[in-house]
CSV table of C-alpha atoms in Angstrom, one decimal:
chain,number,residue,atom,x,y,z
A,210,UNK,CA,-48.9,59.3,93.7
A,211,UNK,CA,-50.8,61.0,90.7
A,212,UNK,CA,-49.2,61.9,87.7
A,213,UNK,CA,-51.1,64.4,85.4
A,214,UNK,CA,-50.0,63.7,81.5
A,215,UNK,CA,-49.3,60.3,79.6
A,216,UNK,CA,-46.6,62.1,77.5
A,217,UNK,CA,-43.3,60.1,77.5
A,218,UNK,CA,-42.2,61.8,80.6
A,219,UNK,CA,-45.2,60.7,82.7
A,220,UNK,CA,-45.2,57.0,81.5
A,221,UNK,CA,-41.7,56.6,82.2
A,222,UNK,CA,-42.2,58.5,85.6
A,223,UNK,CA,-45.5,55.5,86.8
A,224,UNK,CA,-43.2,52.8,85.6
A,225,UNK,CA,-39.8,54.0,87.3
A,226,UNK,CA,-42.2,54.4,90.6
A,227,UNK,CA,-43.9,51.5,90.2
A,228,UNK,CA,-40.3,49.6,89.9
A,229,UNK,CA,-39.5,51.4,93.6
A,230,UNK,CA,-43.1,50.0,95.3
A,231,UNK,CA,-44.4,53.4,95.1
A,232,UNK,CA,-48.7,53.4,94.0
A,233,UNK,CA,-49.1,55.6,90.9
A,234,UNK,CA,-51.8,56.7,88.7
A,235,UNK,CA,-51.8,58.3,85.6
A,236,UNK,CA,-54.8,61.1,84.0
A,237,UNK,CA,-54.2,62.3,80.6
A,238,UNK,CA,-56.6,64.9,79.1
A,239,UNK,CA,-56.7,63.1,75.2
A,240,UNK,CA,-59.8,60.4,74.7
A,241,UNK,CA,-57.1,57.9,74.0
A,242,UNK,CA,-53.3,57.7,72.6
A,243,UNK,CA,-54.0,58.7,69.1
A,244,UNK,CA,-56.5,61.7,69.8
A,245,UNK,CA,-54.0,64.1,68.5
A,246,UNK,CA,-50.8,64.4,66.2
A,247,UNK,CA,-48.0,64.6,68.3
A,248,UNK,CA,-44.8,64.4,66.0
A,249,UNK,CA,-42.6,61.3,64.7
A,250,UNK,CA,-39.3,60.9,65.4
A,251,UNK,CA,-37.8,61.6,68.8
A,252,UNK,CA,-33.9,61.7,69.1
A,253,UNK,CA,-32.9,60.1,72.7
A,254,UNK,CA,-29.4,60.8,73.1
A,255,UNK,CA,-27.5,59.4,76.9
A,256,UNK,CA,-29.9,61.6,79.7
A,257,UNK,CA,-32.5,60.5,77.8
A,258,UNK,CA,-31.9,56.7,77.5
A,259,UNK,CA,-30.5,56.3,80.8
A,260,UNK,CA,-34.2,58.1,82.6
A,261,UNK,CA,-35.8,55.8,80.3
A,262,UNK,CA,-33.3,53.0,81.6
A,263,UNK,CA,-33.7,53.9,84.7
A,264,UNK,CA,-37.2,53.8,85.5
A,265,UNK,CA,-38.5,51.2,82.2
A,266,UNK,CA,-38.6,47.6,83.3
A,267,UNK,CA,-35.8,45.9,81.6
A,268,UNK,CA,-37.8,43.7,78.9
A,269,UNK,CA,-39.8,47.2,77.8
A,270,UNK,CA,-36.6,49.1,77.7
A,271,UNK,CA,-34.8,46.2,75.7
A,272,UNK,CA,-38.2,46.8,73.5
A,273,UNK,CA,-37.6,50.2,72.9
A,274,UNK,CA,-34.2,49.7,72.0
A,275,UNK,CA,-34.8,46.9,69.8
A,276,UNK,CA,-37.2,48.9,67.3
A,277,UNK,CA,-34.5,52.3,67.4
A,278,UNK,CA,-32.3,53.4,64.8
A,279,UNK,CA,-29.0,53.9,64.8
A,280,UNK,CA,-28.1,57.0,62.4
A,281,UNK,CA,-24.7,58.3,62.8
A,282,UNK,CA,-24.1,59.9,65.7
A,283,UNK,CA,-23.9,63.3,63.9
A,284,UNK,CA,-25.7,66.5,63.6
A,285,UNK,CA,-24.9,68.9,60.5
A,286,UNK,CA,-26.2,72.0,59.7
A,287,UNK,CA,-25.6,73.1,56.0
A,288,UNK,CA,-27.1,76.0,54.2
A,289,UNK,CA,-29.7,76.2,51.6
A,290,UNK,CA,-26.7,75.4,48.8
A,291,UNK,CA,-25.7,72.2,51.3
A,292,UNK,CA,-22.3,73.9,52.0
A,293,UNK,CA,-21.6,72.9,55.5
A,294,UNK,CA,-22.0,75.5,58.1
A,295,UNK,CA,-21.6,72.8,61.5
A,296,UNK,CA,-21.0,69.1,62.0
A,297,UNK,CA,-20.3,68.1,65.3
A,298,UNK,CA,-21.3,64.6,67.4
A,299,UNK,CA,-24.9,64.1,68.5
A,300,UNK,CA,-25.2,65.8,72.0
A,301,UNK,CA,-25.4,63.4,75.3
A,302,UNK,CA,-22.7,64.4,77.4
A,303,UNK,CA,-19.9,62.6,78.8
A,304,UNK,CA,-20.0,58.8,77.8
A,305,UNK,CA,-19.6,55.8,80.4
A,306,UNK,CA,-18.7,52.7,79.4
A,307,UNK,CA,-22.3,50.9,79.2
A,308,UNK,CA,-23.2,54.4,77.8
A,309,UNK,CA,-26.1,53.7,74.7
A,310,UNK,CA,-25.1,55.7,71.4
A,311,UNK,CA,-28.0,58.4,70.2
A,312,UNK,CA,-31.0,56.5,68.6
A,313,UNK,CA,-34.0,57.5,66.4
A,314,UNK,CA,-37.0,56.5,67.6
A,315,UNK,CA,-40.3,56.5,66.4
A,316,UNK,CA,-42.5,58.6,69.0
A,317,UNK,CA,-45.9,56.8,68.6
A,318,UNK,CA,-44.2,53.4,69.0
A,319,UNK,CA,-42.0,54.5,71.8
A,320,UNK,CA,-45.2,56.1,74.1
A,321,UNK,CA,-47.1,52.2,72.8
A,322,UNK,CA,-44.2,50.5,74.3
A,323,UNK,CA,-44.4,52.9,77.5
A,324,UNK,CA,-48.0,52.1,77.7
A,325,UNK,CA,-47.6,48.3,78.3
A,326,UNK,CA,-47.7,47.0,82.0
A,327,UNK,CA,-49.6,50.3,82.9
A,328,UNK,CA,-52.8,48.7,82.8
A,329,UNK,CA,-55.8,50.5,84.2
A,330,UNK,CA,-53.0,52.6,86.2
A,331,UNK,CA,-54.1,55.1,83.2
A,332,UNK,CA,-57.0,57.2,82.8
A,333,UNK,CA,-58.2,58.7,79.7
A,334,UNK,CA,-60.4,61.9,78.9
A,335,UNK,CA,-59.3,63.2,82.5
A,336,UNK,CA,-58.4,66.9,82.3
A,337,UNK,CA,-57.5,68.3,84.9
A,338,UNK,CA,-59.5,71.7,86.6
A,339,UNK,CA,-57.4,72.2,89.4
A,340,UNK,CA,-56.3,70.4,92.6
A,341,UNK,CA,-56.4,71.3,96.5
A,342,UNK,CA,-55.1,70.7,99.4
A,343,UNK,CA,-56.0,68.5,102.6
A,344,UNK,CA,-56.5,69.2,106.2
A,345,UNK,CA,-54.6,65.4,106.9
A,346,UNK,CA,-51.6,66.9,104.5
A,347,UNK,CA,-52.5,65.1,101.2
A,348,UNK,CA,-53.5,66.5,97.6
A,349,UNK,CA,-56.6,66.2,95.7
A,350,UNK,CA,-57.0,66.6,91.8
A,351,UNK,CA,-60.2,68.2,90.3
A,352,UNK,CA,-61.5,67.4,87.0
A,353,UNK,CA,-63.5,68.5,84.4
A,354,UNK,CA,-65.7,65.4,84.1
A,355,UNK,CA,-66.4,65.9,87.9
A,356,UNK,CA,-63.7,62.5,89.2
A,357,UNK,CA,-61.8,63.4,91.9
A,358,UNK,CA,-58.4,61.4,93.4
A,359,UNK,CA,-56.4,62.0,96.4
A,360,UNK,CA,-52.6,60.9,96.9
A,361,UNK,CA,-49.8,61.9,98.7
A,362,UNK,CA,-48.2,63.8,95.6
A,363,UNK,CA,-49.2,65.2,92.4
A,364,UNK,CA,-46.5,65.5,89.6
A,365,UNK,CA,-47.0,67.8,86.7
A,366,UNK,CA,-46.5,65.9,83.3
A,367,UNK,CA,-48.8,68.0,81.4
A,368,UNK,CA,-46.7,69.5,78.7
A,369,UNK,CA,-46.5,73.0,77.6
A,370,UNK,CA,-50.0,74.2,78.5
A,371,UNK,CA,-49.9,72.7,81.9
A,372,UNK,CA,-52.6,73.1,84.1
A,373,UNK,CA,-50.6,72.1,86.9
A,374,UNK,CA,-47.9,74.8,86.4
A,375,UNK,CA,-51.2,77.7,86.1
A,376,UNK,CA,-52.2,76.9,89.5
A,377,UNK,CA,-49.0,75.7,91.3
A,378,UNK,CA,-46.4,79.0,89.6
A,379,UNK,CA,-48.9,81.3,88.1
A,380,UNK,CA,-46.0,84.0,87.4
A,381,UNK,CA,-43.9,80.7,85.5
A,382,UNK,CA,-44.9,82.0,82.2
A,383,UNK,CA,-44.8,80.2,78.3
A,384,UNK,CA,-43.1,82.4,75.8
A,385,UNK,CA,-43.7,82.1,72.3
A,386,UNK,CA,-40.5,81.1,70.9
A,387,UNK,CA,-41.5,83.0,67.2
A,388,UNK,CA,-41.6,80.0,65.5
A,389,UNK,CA,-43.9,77.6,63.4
A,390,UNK,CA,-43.2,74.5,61.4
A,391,UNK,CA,-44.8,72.0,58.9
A,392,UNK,CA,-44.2,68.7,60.0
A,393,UNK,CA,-44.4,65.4,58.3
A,394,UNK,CA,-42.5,62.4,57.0
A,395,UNK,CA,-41.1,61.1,53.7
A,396,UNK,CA,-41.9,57.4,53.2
A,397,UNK,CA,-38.9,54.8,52.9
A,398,UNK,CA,-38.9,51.9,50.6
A,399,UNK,CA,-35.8,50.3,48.7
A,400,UNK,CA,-36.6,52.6,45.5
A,401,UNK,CA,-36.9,55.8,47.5
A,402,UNK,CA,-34.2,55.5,49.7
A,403,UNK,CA,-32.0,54.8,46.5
A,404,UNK,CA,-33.6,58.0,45.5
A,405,UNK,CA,-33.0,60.5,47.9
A,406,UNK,CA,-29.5,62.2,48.6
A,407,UNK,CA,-27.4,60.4,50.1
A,408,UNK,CA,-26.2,62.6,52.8
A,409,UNK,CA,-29.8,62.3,54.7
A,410,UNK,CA,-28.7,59.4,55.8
A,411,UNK,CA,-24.7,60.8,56.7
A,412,UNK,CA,-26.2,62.4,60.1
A,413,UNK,CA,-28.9,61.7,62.9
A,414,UNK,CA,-30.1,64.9,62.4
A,415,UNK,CA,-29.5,67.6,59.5
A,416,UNK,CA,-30.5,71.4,59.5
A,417,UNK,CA,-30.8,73.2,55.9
A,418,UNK,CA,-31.2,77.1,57.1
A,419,UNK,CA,-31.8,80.2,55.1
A,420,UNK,CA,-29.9,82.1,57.9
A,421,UNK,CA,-32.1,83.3,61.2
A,422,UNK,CA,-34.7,85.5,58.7
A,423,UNK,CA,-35.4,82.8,56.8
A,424,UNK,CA,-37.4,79.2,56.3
A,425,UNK,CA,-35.2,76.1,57.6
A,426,UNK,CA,-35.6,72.5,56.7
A,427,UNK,CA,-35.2,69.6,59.1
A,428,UNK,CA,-34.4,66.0,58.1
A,429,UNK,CA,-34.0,63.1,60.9
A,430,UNK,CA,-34.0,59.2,59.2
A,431,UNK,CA,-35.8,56.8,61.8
A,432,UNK,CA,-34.9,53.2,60.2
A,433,UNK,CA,-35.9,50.3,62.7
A,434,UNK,CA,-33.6,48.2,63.7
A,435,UNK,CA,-36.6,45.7,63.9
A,436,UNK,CA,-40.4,46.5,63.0
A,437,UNK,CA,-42.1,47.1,65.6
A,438,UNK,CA,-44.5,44.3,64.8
A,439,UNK,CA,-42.1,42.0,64.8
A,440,UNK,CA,-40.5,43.3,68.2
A,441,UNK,CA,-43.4,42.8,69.9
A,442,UNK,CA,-44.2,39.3,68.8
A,443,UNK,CA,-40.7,38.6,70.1
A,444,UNK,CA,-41.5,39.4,73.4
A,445,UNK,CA,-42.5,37.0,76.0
A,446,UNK,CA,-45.4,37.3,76.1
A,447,UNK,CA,-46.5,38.7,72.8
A,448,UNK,CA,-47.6,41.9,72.5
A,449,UNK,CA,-49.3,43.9,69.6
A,450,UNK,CA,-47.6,46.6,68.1
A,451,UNK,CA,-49.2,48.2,64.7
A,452,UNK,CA,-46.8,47.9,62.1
A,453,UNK,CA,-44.6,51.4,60.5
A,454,UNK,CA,-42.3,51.9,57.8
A,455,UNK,CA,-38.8,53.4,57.7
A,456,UNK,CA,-39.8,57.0,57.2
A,457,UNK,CA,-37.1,60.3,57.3
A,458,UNK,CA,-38.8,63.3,59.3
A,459,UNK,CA,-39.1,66.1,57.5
A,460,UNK,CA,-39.9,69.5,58.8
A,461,UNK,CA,-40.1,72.6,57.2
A,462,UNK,CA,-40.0,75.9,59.6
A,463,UNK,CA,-39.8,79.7,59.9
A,464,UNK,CA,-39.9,82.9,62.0
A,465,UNK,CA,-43.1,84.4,62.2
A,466,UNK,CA,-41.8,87.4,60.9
A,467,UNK,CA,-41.3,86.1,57.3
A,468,UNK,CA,-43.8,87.4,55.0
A,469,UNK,CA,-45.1,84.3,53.7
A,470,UNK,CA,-46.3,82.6,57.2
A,471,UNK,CA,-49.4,83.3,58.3
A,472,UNK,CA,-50.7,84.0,61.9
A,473,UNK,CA,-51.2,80.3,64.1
A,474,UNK,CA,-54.7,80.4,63.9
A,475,UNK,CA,-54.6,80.3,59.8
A,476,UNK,CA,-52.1,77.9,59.7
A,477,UNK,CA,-54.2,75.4,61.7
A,478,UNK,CA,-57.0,75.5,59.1
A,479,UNK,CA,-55.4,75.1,56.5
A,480,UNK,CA,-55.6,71.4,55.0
A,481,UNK,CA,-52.6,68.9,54.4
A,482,UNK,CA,-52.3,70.1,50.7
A,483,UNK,CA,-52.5,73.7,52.0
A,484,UNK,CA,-49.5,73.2,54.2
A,485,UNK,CA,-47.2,71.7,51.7
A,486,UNK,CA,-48.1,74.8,49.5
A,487,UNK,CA,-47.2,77.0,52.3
A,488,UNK,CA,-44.3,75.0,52.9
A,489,UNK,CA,-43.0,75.6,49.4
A,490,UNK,CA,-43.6,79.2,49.4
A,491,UNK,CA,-41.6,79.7,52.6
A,492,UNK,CA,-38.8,78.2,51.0
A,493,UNK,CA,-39.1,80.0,47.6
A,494,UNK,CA,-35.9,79.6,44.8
A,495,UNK,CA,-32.9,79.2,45.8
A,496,UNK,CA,-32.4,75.9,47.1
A,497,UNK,CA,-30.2,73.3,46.1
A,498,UNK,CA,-32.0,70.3,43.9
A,499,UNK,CA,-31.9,68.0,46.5
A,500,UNK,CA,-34.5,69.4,48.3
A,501,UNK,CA,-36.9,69.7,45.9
A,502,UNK,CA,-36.3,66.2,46.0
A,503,UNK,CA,-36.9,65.5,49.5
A,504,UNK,CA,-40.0,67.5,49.1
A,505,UNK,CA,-41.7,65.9,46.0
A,506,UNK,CA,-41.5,62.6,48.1
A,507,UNK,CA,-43.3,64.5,51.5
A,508,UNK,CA,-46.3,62.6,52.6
A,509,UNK,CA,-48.8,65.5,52.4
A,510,UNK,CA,-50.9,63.2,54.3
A,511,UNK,CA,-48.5,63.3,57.4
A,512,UNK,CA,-48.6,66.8,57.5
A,513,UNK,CA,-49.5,69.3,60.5
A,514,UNK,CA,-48.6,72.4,62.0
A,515,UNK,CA,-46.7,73.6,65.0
A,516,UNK,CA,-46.1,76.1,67.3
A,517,UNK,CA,-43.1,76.2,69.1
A,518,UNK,CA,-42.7,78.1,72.8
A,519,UNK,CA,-40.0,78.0,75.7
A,520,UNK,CA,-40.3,78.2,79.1
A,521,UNK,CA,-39.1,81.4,81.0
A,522,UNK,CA,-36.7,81.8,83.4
A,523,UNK,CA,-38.2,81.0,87.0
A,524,UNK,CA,-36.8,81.8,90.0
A,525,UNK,CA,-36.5,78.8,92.7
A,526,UNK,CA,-39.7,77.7,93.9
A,527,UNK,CA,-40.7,76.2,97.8
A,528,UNK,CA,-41.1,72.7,97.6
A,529,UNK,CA,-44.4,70.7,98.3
A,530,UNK,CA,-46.5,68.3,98.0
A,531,UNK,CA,-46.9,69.7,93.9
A,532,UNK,CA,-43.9,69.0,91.5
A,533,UNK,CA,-43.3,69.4,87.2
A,534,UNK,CA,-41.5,67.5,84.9
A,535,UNK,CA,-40.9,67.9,81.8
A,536,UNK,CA,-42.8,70.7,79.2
A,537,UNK,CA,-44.8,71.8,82.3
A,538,UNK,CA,-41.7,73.2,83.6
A,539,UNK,CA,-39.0,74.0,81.0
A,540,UNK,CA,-40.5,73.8,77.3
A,541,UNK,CA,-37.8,74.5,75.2
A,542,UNK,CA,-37.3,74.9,71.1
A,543,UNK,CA,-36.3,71.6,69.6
A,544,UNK,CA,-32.9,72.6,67.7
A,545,UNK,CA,-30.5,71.0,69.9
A,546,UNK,CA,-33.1,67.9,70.2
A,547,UNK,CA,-33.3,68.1,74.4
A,548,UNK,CA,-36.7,68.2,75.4
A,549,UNK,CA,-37.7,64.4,75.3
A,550,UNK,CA,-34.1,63.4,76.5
A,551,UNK,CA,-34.6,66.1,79.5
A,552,UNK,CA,-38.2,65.1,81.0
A,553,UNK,CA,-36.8,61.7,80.9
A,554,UNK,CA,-34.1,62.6,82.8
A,555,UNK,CA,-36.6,64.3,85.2
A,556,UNK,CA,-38.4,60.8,85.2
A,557,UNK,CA,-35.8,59.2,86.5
A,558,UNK,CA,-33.8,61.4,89.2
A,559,UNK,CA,-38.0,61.8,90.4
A,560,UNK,CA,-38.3,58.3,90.9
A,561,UNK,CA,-34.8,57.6,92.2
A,562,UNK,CA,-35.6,60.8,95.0
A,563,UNK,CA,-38.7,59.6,95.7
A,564,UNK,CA,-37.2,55.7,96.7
A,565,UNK,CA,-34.5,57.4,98.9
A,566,UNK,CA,-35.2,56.9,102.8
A,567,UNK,CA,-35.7,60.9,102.5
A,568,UNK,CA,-38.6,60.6,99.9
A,569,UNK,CA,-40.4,57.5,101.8
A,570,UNK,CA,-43.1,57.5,104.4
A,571,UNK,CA,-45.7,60.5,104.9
A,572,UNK,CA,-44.2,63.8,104.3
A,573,UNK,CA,-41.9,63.5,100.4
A,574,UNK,CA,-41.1,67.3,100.2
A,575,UNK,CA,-37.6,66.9,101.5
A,576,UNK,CA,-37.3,64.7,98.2
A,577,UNK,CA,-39.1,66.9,95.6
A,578,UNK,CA,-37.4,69.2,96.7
A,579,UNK,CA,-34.2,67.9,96.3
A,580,UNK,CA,-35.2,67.4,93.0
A,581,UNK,CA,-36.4,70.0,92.0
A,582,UNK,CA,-33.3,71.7,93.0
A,583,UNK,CA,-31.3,69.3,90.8
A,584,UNK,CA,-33.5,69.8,88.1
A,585,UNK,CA,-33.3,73.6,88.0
A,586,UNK,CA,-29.5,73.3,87.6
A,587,UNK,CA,-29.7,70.9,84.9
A,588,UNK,CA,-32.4,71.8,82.8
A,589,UNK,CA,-32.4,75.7,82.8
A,590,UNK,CA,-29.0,76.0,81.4
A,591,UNK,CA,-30.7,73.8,78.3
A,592,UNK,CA,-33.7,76.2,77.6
A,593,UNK,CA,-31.3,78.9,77.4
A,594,UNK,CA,-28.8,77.3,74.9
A,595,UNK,CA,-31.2,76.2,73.2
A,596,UNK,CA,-32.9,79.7,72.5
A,597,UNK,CA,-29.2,80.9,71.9
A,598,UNK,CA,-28.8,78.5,69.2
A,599,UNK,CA,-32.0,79.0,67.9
A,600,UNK,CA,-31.7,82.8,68.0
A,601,UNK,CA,-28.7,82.3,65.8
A,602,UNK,CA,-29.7,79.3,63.1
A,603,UNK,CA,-33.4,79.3,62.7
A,604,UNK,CA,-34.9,83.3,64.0
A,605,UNK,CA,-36.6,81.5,67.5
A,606,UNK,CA,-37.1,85.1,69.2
């Protein structure tokens, strides 16, 4: 099998194969793991954890757990006064009795631990051009660099600008979801967590919002349970694992309509110092103390833009010897915290179709299509609540 993207969703997707016999390779378009900012905290709540149960070996999965955080399992939403607007428990569905509470988790240590036992399974600076089909039934991927591989399956894991989506549904379109945000974290040590509100720490996740016309602040604590560091050299064997602090994300957002953000092509020029400013204007007066707080301990270092999009509706598809998980097939805005904990789940009921007597042997359509089926029902309803909500609290178009 091939799997195009070394996001979380493909790593857990090679290791939940691999665990079921099944020969997997991995091409990811960056150089290497840390070409490119992509975020800090990630919230895996039960569909989530149980993918990445599912298809993790049990040591890297007790690994993962080990260096999560265990916030309450609350969201809040408050307004810009801290009046509260929503509180309700983290989402994850029903709970089963070896059910795992929602846990913060730092993203870049999470997708380090997912890279362990991959090996040479996973190939750098490979992006993909296209891919074709066989005379004897079988798939090949193009790309740029002029490499070639052939397997039995190719599985989209390419995020949002997925090349495997282009080619395999062309009419599957990316919106826009009118949104861009200012990301970063706020550095915790003993004096600055005694120095920040207290009620940061009260939920998993807290929304400040202006209403659906105006800026929005976001605030997620990720406190390890153990350093990573020190996770790692607990395993047996060892492994490395760079060291990071207890930090709170901190992200502040708005519609593109509000006059003070600029078009998506100025915002990505502008330096760490210019985004803070910007950050600052887009909030304006108003806001409670606290969050002038929060913001005077922002790591304008950490700083960097993004744009958000969801998928479109797409009707059902024919199955084949092609299949998407993830972003590549239902990229959605991050306000009810469902996208990681989705193309996990995608990881898992992938690997588990593809293990089933149906999904074995020469011809596994019967099983992508079975879950691709599953996955339209599941995931679809997601991207469209969470544009509801989004519509409603933070402007998302």
């Amino acid at each position: 099998m091939i799997v195009i993207g070394a996001g979380l969703g493909g790593l857990a997707l090679a290791h939940g194969l691999r665990r079921r016999g099944v020969d997997v390779d991995v091409y990811e378009r960056d150089a290497h793991p840390g070409a490119r900012p992509q975020g800090y905290r990630i919230q895996l709540d039960e569909p989530g954890l149980t993918g990445l149960r599912e298809c993790l070996p049990a040591a890297l999965f007790e690994l993962c757990l080990s260096t999560a955080g265990a916030p309450p399992a609350r969201v809040s939403v408050r307004n810009r006064h801290l009046d509260v607007l929503a509180d309700r428990a983290a989402a994850g569905g029903a709970r089963t009795p070896d059910a795992i509470g929602p846990r913060a988790f730092d993203r870049p240590t999470l997708r380090r631990i997912m890279l362990l036992g991959l090996g040479d399974r996973v190939h750098h600076g490979a992006r993909l051009s296209a891919y074709r089909h066989e005379t004897d039934g079988r798939v090949t991927a193009c790309f740029a660099d002029g490499r070639t591989a052939t397997a039995e399956l190719i599985v989209g894991a390419d995020g949002v600008n997925s090349a495997v989506r282009r080619q395999l549904l062309p009419a599957a379109g990316v919106e826009d979801a009118g949104l861009r945000l200012v990301y970063g974290r706020i550095p915790l040590d003993d004096g600055t967590r005694r120095a920040l509100p207290s009620w940061v720490f009260e939920s998993i996740f807290t929304v400040l919002t202006d209403g659906p016309e105006g800026a929005h602040l976001g605030l997620g604590p990720v406190e390890f349970g153990t350093r990573p560091e020190r996770s790692g050299r607990a395993l047996t064997p060892p492994v490395d694992l760079p060291p990071v602090g207890d930090y709170v994300a901190c992200m502040v957002g708005a519609p593109t309509g509000h006059p003070a953000m600029p078009a998506f092509e100025d915002l990505r020029t502008l330096p760490p110092d210019g985004l803070r400013d910007l950050a600052l204007r887009l909030l304006g007066g108003g806001w409670h103390e606290d969050v002038h707080r929060l913001l005077d301990r922002w790591d304008t270092a950490s700083l960097f833009p993004l744009r958000i999009s969801t998928a479109a509706a797409v009707p059902a598809w024919e199955p084949g010897r092609v299949t998407l998980i993830g972003d590549a097939v239902h990229a959605m805005s991050p306000v009810l915290a469902m996208g990681a904990n989705t193309a996990l789940r995608d990881a898992g009921e992938l690997s588990r179709a593809l293990a089933d007597p149906a999904g074995r042997g020469e011809c596994p359509v019967r099983a992508v299509g079975a879950y691709e089926s599953r996955m339209r029902d599941y995931a679809f309803p997601i991207v469209a609540d969470s544009r509801r909500t989004g519509r409603r609290r933070v402007g998302q178009q």
